[in-house]
């Protein structure tokens, strides 16, 4: 049988903000070239869990982790792992588009330059490829030297996705990437996610149930720091196993 | 109860009201045929318009519910089930109307004994019990009685087979009544189809409550 490779894995992960137990014994496997959505009410731990995979939580004082977070079978919290190297492999897109105060071109080229790439021809090629992949090339090809702030919110978000992709990561983490966007920009981002899973493993946190249903292969429902249910998205949205999952997705929660 | 739940409850109650109307249509059709009561038959025909109006209203309400609230999980299964049950109830209403038209246009008292031998009263009673049982299943959200309702459909199928036998025997002796006998065979067939429709309704309720698809399960086994 054609078993998909496990790209990301959490093994009995517990995470604490000081004495607050934010994630409780999470176990999860995420297959390569799949899209996984995390859903759950605010404060349930889904964004905390997402950020573990590129060690964004390292920046917060007073946090600690037990258990293992694996990328391609390797513990990303191992002392020998360099965070910069990890983040080259695991890109992140945030809720609000956050382009740098630079030109459109330089935004996408940024990751390559800070990683020491000097070959301008190669940089130009990667910028174009990344903007093409982010479905933004046609809209910006004639104004690459303009400031990124001149773009609309939806275009800025796709620029951030292009920026994340320029350094060729294998995983993209997205923390509510479309929550600040209008429906048309949201549809473009969702279509993009659908396209990108051919080359990337994508994990997306969303508060929009229908977005999770539309874009993901698997969905994980978090509640009070626990992973309540993790299954095929079709199963979760047609017949979830747990009553609390059903109550949440049907809007009866609380 | 939030407003989504209220809307869903209203939709469900609308289907249950239609159910009660279709039940009464079938019950009156039984009375019209077995007591040769043409007034009752006319009442069924005139009330068929109400069944159709229910169908259109429920179709539209289901469509609106899906478009506005994007239901998932048990809510999605309920709307899908109600949509199908709605169409099925309308078909049962059509059959009741068709039988009532037969009572008005064709039926004569002299066929009373044939009808008794065809055991049509028993068929009607079984169907009314199926319709009522399935309504209770939806109302109570309980699928325990589904097996018993499926068994009733099989029983109706047997009664149908036997009724054809009786008609065939009757035609041999009264060839001049062959045309009316064909109409009676069609009528019996309509009752048998109502049984199938009731069966489908029970399957929809099982899909809604237990998330199990029973449709065509029996046929697969036979293959």
Short mmCIF file of C-alpha atoms in Angstrom, two decimals, chain B residues 39-149:
data_model
loop_
_atom_site.label_atom_id
_atom_site.label_comp_id
_atom_site.label_asym_id
_atom_site.label_seq_id
_atom_site.Cartn_x
_atom_site.Cartn_y
_atom_site.Cartn_z
CA UNK B 39 -66.85 12.15 -1.06
CA UNK B 40 -63.82 11.11 0.95
CA UNK B 41 -61.97 10.40 -2.30
CA UNK B 42 -62.81 13.90 -3.56
CA UNK B 43 -61.50 15.38 -0.30
CA UNK B 44 -58.19 13.57 -0.79
CA UNK B 45 -57.90 14.92 -4.33
CA UNK B 46 -58.62 18.47 -3.27
CA UNK B 47 -56.13 18.31 -0.38
CA UNK B 48 -53.36 16.99 -2.63
CA UNK B 49 -52.61 20.63 -3.50
CA UNK B 50 -51.69 21.24 0.13
CA UNK B 51 -49.21 18.35 0.03
CA UNK B 52 -47.60 19.87 -3.06
CA UNK B 53 -47.46 23.28 -1.43
CA UNK B 54 -45.70 21.75 1.58
CA UNK B 55 -43.17 20.12 -0.74
CA UNK B 56 -42.30 23.39 -2.45
CA UNK B 57 -42.08 25.29 0.84
CA UNK B 58 -39.84 22.68 2.50
CA UNK B 59 -37.59 22.42 -0.58
CA UNK B 60 -37.12 26.15 -0.48
CA UNK B 61 -36.57 26.25 3.29
CA UNK B 62 -33.94 23.47 3.10
CA UNK B 63 -32.18 25.32 0.30
CA UNK B 64 -32.19 28.52 2.35
CA UNK B 65 -30.93 26.74 5.45
CA UNK B 66 -27.98 25.24 3.56
CA UNK B 67 -27.18 28.54 1.83
CA UNK B 68 -27.40 30.67 4.96
CA UNK B 69 -26.09 28.44 7.72
CA UNK B 70 -23.72 25.97 5.98
CA UNK B 71 -24.73 23.11 8.27
CA UNK B 72 -22.23 20.35 9.08
CA UNK B 73 -22.24 16.99 10.85
CA UNK B 74 -25.60 16.05 12.38
CA UNK B 75 -27.21 19.30 11.15
CA UNK B 76 -26.15 18.61 7.57
CA UNK B 77 -27.42 15.05 7.80
CA UNK B 78 -30.75 16.27 9.12
CA UNK B 79 -31.27 18.81 6.32
CA UNK B 80 -30.30 16.26 3.67
CA UNK B 81 -32.65 13.70 5.22
CA UNK B 82 -35.53 16.17 5.48
CA UNK B 83 -35.04 17.16 1.87
CA UNK B 84 -35.33 13.54 0.73
CA UNK B 85 -38.16 12.70 3.13
CA UNK B 86 -40.01 15.72 1.79
CA UNK B 87 -39.87 14.41 -1.78
CA UNK B 88 -40.82 10.91 -0.63
CA UNK B 89 -43.86 12.13 1.33
CA UNK B 90 -45.00 14.02 -1.73
CA UNK B 91 -44.79 10.81 -3.79
CA UNK B 92 -46.89 8.99 -1.20
CA UNK B 93 -49.39 11.84 -1.44
CA UNK B 94 -49.48 11.36 -5.23
CA UNK B 95 -50.24 7.66 -4.83
CA UNK B 96 -53.08 8.44 -2.41
CA UNK B 97 -54.52 10.87 -4.93
CA UNK B 98 -54.19 8.31 -7.75
CA UNK B 99 -56.05 5.67 -5.74
CA UNK B 100 -58.76 8.18 -4.86
CA UNK B 101 -59.23 9.00 -8.54
CA UNK B 102 -59.65 5.30 -9.21
CA UNK B 103 -62.37 5.19 -6.52
CA UNK B 104 -64.26 8.03 -8.20
CA UNK B 105 -63.77 7.03 -11.84
CA UNK B 106 -63.81 3.25 -11.87
CA UNK B 107 -64.65 1.53 -8.64
CA UNK B 108 -67.91 -0.33 -8.18
CA UNK B 109 -69.35 -2.14 -5.17
CA UNK B 110 -69.22 -5.50 -6.94
CA UNK B 111 -65.45 -5.61 -6.43
CA UNK B 112 -65.76 -5.48 -2.63
CA UNK B 113 -65.21 -9.22 -2.25
CA UNK B 114 -62.16 -9.15 -4.56
CA UNK B 115 -60.68 -6.32 -2.50
CA UNK B 116 -61.19 -8.34 0.65
CA UNK B 117 -59.46 -11.32 -0.94
CA UNK B 118 -56.62 -9.06 -2.07
CA UNK B 119 -56.21 -8.04 1.61
CA UNK B 120 -55.87 -4.39 0.66
CA UNK B 121 -57.14 -3.28 4.08
CA UNK B 122 -54.25 -5.12 5.68
CA UNK B 123 -51.83 -3.49 3.27
CA UNK B 124 -53.22 -0.05 4.11
CA UNK B 125 -52.93 -0.75 7.85
CA UNK B 126 -49.33 -1.88 7.53
CA UNK B 127 -48.47 1.23 5.52
CA UNK B 128 -50.15 3.55 7.98
CA UNK B 129 -48.20 1.92 10.80
CA UNK B 130 -44.96 2.35 8.83
CA UNK B 131 -45.71 6.00 8.19
CA UNK B 132 -46.60 6.62 11.82
CA UNK B 133 -43.64 4.56 13.13
CA UNK B 134 -41.14 6.42 10.98
CA UNK B 135 -42.61 9.77 12.07
CA UNK B 136 -42.19 8.74 15.71
CA UNK B 137 -38.61 7.64 14.98
CA UNK B 138 -37.76 11.12 13.71
CA UNK B 139 -39.62 12.85 16.51
CA UNK B 140 -37.95 10.81 19.23
CA UNK B 141 -34.61 10.56 17.33
CA UNK B 142 -34.63 6.85 18.03
CA UNK B 143 -33.85 4.21 15.40
CA UNK B 144 -34.56 1.10 17.48
CA UNK B 145 -37.79 0.39 15.64
CA UNK B 146 -36.20 0.56 12.17
CA UNK B 147 -35.86 -3.25 11.95
CA UNK B 148 -39.55 -3.68 12.69
CA UNK B 149 -40.47 -1.11 10.04
#
